[in-house]
Coordinates of C-alpha atoms and ligand atoms in Angstrom, one line a residue:
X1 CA 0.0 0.0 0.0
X2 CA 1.7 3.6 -1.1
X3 CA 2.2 5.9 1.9
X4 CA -0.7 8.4 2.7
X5 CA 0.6 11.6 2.1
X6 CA 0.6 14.5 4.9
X7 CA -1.9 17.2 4.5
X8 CA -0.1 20.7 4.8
X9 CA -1.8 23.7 6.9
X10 CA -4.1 25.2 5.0
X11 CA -5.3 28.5 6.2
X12 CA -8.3 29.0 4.0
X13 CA -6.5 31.4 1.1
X14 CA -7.0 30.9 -2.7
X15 CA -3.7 28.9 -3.1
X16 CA -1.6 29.2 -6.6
X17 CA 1.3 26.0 -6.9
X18 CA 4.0 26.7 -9.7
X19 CA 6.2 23.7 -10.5
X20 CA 9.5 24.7 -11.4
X21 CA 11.8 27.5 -10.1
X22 CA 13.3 28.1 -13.4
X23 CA 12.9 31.6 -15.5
X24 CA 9.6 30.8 -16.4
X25 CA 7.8 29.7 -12.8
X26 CA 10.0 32.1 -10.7
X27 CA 8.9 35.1 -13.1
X28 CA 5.1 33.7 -12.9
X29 CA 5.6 33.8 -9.2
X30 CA 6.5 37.9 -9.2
X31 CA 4.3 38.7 -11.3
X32 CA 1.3 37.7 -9.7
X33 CA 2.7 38.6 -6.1
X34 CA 3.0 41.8 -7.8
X35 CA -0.5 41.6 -9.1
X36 CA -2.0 40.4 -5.6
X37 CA -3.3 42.6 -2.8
X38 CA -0.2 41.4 -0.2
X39 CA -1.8 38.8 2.2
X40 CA -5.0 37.8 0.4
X41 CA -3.4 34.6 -1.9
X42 CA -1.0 32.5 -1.0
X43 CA 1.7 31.0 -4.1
X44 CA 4.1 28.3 -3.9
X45 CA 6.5 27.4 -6.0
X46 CA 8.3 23.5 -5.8
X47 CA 11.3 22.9 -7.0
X48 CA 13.1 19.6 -6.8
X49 CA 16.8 21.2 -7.1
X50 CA 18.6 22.4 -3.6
X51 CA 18.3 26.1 -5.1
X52 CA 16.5 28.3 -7.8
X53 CA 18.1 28.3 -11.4
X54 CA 19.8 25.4 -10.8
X55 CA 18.8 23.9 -14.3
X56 CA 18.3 25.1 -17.7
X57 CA 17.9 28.7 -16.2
X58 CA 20.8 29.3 -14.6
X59 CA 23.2 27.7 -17.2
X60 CA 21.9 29.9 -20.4
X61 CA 24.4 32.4 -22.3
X62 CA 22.4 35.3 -20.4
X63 CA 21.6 37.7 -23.2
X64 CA 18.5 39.4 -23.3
X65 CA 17.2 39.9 -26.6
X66 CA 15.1 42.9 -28.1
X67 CA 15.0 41.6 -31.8
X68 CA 13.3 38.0 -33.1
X69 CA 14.4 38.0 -36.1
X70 CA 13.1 35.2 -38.9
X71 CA 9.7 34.4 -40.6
X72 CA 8.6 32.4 -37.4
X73 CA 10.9 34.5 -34.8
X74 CA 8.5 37.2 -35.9
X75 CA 5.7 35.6 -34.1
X76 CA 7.5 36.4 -30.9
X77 CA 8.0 39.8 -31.1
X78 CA 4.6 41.4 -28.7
X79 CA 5.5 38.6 -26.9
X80 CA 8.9 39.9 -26.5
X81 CA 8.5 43.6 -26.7
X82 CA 6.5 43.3 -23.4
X83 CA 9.0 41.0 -21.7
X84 CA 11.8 43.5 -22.7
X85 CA 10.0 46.5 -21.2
X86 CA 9.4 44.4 -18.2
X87 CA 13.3 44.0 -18.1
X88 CA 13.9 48.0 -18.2
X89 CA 11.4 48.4 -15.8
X90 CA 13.3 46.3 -13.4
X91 CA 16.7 47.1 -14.2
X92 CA 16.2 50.9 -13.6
X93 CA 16.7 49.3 -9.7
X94 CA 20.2 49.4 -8.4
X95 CA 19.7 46.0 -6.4
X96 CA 18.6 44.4 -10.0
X97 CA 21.7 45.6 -12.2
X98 CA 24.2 44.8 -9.5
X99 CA 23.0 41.2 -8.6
X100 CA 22.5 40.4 -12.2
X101 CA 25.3 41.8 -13.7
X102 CA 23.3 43.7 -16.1
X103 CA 24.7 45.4 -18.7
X104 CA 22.9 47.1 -21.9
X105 CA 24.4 47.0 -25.7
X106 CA 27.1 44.7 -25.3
X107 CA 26.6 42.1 -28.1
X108 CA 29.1 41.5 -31.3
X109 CA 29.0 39.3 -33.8
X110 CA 32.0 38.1 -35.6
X111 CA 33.0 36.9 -39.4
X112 CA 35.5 36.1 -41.3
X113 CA 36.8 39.5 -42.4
X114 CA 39.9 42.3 -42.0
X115 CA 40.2 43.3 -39.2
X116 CA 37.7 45.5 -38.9
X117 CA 35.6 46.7 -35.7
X118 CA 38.1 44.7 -33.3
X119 CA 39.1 47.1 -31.4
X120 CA 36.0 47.3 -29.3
X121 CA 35.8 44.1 -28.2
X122 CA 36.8 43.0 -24.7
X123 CA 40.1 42.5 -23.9
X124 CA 39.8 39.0 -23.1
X125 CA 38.9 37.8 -26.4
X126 CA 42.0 37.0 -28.7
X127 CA 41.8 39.5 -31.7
X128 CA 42.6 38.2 -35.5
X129 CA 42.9 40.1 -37.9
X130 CA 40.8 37.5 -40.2
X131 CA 37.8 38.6 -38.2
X132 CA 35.8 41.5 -38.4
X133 CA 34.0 42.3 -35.6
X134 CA 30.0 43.7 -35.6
X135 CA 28.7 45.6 -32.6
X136 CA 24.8 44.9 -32.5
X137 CA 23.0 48.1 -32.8
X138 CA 20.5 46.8 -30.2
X139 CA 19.1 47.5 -28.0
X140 CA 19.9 44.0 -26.2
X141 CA 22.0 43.2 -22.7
X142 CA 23.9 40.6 -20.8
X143 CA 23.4 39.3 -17.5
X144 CA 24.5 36.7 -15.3
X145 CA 21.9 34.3 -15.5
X146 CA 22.7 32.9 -11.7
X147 CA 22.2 36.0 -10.6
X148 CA 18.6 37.3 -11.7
X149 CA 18.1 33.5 -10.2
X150 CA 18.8 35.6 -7.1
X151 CA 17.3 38.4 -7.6
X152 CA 13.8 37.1 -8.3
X153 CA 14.6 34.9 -5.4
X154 CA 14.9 38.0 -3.2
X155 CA 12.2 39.7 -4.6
X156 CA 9.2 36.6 -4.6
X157 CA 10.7 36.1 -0.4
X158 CA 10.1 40.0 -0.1
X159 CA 6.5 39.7 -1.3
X160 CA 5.6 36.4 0.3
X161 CA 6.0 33.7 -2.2
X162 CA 6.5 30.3 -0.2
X163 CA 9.7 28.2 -2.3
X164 CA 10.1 25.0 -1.1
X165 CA 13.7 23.5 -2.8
X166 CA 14.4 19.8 -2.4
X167 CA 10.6 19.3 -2.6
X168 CA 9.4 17.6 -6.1
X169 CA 5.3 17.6 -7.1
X170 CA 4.6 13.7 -7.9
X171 CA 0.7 13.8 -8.2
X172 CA -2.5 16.4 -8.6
X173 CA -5.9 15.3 -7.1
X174 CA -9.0 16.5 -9.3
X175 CA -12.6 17.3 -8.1
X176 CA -15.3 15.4 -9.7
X177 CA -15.8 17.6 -12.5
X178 CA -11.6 18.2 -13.5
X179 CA -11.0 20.8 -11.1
X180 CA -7.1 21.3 -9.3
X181 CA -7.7 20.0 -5.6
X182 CA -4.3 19.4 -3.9
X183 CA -1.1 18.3 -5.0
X184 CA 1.1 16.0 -3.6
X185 CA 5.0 16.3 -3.4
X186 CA 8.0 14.4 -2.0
X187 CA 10.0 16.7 0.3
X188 CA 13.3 14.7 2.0
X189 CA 11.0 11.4 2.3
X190 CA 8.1 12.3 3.1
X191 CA 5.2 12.8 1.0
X192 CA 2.7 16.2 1.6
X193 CA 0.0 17.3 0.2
X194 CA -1.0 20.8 -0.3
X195 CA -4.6 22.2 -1.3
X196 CA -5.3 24.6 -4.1
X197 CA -6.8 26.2 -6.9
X198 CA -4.5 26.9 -9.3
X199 CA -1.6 25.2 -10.5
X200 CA 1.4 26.0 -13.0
X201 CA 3.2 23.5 -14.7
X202 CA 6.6 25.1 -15.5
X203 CA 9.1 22.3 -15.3
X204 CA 10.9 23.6 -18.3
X205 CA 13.1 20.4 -20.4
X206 CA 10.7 17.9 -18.0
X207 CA 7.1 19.5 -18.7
X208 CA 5.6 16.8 -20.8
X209 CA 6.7 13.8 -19.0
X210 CA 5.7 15.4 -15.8
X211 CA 2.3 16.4 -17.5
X212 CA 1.8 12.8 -19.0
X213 CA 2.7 11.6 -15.4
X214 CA 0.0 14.0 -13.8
X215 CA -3.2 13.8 -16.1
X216 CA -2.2 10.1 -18.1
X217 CA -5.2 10.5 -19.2
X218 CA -5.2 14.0 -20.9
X219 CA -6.3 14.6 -24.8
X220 CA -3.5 17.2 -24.8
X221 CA 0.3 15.2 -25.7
X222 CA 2.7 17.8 -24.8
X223 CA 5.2 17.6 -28.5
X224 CA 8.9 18.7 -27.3
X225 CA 11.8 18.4 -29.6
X226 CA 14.7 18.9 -27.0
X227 CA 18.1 20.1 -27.5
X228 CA 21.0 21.0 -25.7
X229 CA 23.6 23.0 -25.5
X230 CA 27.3 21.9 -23.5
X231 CA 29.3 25.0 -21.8
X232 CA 32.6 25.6 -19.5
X233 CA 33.3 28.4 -17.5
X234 CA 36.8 30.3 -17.1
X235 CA 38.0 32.5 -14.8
X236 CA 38.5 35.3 -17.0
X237 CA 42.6 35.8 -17.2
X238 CA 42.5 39.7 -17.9
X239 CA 42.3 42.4 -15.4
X240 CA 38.4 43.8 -14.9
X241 CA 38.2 46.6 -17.3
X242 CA 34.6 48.8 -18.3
X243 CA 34.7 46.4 -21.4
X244 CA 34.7 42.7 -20.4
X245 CA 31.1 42.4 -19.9
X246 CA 29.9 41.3 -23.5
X247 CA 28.7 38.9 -25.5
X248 CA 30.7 37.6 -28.3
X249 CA 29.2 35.5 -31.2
X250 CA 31.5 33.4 -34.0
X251 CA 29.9 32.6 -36.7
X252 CA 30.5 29.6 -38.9
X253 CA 32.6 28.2 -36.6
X254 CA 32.0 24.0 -37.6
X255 CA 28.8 25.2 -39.9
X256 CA 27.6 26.5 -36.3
X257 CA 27.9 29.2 -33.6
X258 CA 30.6 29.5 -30.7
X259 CA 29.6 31.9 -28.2
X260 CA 31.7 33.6 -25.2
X261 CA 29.8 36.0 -22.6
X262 CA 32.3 37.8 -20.3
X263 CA 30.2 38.4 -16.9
X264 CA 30.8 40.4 -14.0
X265 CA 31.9 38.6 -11.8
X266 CA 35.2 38.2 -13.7
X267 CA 34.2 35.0 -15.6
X268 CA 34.1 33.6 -19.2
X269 CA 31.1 31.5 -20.7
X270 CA 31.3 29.7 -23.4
X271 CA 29.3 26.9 -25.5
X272 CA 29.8 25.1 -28.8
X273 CA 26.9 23.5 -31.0
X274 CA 23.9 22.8 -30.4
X275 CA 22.9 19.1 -30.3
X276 CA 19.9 18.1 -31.5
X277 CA 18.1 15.2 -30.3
X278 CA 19.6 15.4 -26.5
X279 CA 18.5 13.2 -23.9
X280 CA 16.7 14.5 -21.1
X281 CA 18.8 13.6 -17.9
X282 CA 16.5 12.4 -14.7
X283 CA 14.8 15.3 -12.8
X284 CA 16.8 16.7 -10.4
X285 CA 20.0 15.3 -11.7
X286 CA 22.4 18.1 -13.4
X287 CA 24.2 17.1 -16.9
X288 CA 28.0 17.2 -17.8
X289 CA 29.4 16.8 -21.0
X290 CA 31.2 14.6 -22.4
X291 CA 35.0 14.3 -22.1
X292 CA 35.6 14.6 -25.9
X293 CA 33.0 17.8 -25.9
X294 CA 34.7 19.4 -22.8
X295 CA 38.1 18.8 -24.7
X296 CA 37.0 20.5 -27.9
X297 CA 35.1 23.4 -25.8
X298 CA 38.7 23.6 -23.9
X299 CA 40.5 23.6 -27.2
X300 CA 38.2 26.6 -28.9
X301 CA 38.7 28.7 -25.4
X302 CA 42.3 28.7 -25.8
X303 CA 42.2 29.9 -29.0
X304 CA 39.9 32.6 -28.8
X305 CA 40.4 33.5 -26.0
X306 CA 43.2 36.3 -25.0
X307 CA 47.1 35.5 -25.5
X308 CA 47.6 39.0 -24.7
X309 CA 47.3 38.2 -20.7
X310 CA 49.4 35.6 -20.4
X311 CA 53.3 36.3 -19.1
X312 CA 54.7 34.4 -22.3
X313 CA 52.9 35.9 -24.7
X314 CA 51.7 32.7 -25.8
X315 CA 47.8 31.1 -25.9
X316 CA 47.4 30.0 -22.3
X317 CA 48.2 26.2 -21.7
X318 CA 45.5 25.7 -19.5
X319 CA 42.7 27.8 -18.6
X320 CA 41.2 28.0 -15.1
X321 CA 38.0 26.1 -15.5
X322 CA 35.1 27.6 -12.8
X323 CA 32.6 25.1 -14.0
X324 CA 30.8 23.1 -16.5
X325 CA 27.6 21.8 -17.8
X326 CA 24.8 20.9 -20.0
X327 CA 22.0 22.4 -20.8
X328 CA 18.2 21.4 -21.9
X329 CA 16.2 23.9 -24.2
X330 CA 12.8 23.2 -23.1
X331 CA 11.8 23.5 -27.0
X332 CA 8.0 22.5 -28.4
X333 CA 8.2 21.2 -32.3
X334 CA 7.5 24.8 -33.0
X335 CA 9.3 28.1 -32.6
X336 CA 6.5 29.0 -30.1
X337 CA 6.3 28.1 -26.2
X338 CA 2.6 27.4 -24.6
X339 CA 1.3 29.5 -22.7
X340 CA -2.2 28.5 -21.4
X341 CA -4.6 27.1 -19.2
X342 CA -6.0 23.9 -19.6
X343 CA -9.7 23.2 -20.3
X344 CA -11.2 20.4 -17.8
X345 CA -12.7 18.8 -20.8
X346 CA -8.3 18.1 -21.7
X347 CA -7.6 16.5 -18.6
X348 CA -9.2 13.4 -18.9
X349 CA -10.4 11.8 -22.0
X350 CA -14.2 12.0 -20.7
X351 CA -17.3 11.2 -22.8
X352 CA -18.4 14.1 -20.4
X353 CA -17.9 17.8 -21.9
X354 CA -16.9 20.1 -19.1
X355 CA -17.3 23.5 -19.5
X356 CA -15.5 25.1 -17.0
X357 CA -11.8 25.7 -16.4
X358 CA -9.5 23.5 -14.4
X359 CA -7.3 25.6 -12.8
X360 CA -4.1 23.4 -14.0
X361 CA -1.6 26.3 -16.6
X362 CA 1.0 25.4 -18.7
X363 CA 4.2 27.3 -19.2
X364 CA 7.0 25.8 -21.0
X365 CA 8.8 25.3 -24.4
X366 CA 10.7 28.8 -24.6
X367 CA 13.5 27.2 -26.5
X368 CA 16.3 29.7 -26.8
X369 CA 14.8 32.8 -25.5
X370 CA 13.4 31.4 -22.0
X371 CA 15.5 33.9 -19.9
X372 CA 14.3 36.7 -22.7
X373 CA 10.9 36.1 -22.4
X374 CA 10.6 35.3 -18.7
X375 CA 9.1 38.1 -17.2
X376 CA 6.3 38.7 -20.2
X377 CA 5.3 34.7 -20.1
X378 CA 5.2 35.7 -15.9
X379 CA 3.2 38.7 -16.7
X380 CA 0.6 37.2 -19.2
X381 CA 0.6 33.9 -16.9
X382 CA -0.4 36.1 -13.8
X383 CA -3.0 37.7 -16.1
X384 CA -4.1 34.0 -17.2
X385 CA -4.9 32.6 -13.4
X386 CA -6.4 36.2 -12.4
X387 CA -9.1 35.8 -15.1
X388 CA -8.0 39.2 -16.9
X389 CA -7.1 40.1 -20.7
X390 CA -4.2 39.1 -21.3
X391 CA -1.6 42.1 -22.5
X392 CA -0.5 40.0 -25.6
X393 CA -2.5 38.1 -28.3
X394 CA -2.2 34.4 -26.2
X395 CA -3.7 32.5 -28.9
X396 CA -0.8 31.5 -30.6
X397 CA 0.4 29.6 -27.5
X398 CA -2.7 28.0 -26.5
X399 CA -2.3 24.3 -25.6
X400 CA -5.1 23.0 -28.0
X401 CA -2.5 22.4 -30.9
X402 CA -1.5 19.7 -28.4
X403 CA -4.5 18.3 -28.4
X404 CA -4.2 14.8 -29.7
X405 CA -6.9 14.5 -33.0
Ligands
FAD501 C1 23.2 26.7 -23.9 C2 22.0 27.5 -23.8 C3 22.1 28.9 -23.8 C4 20.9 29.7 -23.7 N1 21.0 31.1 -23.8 C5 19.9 31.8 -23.6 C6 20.0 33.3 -23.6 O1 21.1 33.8 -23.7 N2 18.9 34.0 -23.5 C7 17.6 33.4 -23.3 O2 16.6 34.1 -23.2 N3 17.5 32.0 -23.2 C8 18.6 31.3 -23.4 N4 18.5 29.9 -23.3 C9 17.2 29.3 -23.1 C10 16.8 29.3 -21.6 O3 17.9 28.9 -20.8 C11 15.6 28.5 -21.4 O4 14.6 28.7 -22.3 C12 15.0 28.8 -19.9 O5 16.0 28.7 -19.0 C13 13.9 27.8 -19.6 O6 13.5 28.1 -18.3 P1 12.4 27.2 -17.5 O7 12.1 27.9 -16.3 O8 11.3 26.9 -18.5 O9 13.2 25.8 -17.3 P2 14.3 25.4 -16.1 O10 15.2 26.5 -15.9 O11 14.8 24.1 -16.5 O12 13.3 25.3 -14.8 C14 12.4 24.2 -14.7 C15 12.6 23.7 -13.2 O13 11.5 22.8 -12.9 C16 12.0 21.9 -12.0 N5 11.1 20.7 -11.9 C17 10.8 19.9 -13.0 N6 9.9 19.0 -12.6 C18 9.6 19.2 -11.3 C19 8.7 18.6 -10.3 N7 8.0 17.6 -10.6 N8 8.7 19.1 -9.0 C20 9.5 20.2 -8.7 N9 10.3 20.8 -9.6 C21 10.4 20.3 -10.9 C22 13.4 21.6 -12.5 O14 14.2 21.0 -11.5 C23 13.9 22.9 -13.0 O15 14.6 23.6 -12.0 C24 19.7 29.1 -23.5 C25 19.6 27.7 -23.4 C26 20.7 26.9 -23.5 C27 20.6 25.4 -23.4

């Protein structure tokens, strides 16, 4: 017989669960503390990691983009113009740019070339003269990924979110007619439940096996086409100047893109291709690469990466590795993410036609631009569980086109 779960203390407040203290649920989370009369709703956000952005989140590049470029890029753009004015907002805060490392217009692309443009590029990065170097008009910005982690952590404690880390959601109990009840999670061995109304699934890479675990028998099958991206960090062997927080881009680098981000804290990020196809490691365990992709990550770093620091003048023999990883885009088969609440008549494949609204929300499948588009998908998520318009067209990232024919 499984073990009866505890029953948490429920004080008698509309209660809003977010799975997932990634980008995605963490930005939910401030929006609607934001959005709610302090006191009067209690949110709570699981996450199975010991901390927030320990996965996908906090191991992205850590640009912000303004531009979606791209026939199907294009359908981002209100999307992403309301994220990026969300951004501003909050970075016009001291606390924000400091703990995220935020700095504006600090993106350049590199060709093959003459040498022109390099002269504005950080000092860290190794210039040749075969390369010509393209500051991005913007506007765009770079940020430490970890650190908005942090930040939004401080800011959803400040306004009374409940976070509960080492704590993973393993069921969902429905009413009678396909309504959120409680959820149940696994917090160090014990099982609890927890009563609410409204629930976000925000599990980033792990959404659709988590959903198909939740509501097995749902008409909606969550499509995902995963891929992943390995990095290294290196402690960053020039001295801090003005200039070494940017974001560097090599094109045509093996047919694909090598990218470098110098951050504030006196590091250097970098990743190689993306790998299509990647396997989803079990939740709550954090990827590595493999040793023949750290060696050729290693291998790029020390040639792109300044000689100019080093006492012998020479490319440095070894660099001073901070850390490594790999990371999951939570990607749909589309360019688009979904957005959306679920109709009761999805959860379960019922000859009876509900017509009122569950309370479960999706939130997932922001591919590449998940950090980007954080705090709009937090914004129009917020809207979604407070029953208001929504500030951008959501159709587009309704879950329907999931729904299995
Ligand atoms: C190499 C690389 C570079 C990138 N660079 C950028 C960039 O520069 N700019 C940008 O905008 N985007 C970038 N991205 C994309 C971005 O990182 C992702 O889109 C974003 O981090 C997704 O956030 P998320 O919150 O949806 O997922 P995650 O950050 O993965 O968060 C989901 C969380 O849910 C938790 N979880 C799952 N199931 C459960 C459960 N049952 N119970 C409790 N917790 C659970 C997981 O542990 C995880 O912490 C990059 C991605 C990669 C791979």
């Amino acid at each position: 017989m499984s073990a009866r779960p505890n029953v948490a203390p429920h004080n008698g407040k509309e209660t809003v669960v977010i799975i997932g203290a990634g980008s995605t649920g963490l930005c939910t989370a401030l929006n609607l503390a934001l959005d709610t009369n302090p006191g009067s709703r209690k949110i709570a956000v699981f996450e199975t990691l010991p901390n927030q952005f320990e996965a996908t989140s906090g191991s992205c590049t850590g640009c912000l983009h303004h531009d979606f470029r791209g026939l199907d890029h294009e359908k981002l753009v209100e999307l992403g113009k309301l994220s990026w004015n969300l951004w501003q907002k909050v970075a016009e805060g001291e606390k924000f740019r400091i703990d995220a490392g935020y700095k504006p217009n600090c993106f350049f692309d590199m060709e093959h070339g003459h040498g022109i443009g390099l002269g504005e590029l950080p000092d860290w990065f190794r210039f040749k003269s075969s390369w010509n170097a393209d500051r991005d008009q913007g506007p765009n910005a770079l940020v430490n990924p970890k650190g908005i982690g942090d930040w939004l952590y401080s800011e959803c404690y400040r306004l009374g979110v409940d976070m509960w880390f080492g704590a993973t959601v393993t069921a969902v109990e429905l009413s009678p007619s396909n309504e959120v009840k409680s959820v149940t999670y696994e917090k160090d061995g014990a099982l609890m439940r927890l009563e609410c109304q409204s629930l976000v699934v925000a599990a980033g890479p792990w959404t659709p096996t988590l959903y198909s675990k939740l509501f097995p028998a749902s008409s909606i099958k969550l499509k995902s086409a995963l891929n992943a991206g390995d990095w290294i960090i290196f402690r960053n062997p020039c001295p801090k100047t003005e200039k070494m927080v940017a974001f560097v881009a090599l094109n045509n680098v093996l047919g694909k893109k090598l990218e470098f981000a110098g951050r504030h804290d006196n590091t250097i990020w970098m990743t190689g291709p993306v790998e299509d196809d990647a396997i989803l490691p079990p939740l709550g365990e954090v990827a590595i690469p493999t040793k023949a992709k750290e060696n050729m990550l290693v291998n790029y770093a020390r040639e792109y990466l300044a000689q100019v620091c080093t006492s012998s003048g020479s490319p440095p023999s070894t660099l001073d590795v901070v850390s490594k990883g790999r990371a999951i885009r939570p990607a749909t088969n589309t360019i688009l993410p979904i957005i959306s609440k679920v109709d009761a008549k999805d959860l379960l494949n019922s000859d009876v036609l509900f017509e009122n609204s569950s309370g479960v929300f999706v939130s997932w499948g922001h591919g590449s631009y998940g950090l980007t588009l954080g705090m709009g998908t937090g914004k129009v998520m917020s809207e979604l569980i407070l029953g208001r318009k929504p500030s951008v067209d959501m159709s587009i990232f309704d879950i329907s086109r999931d729904r299995a024919a």
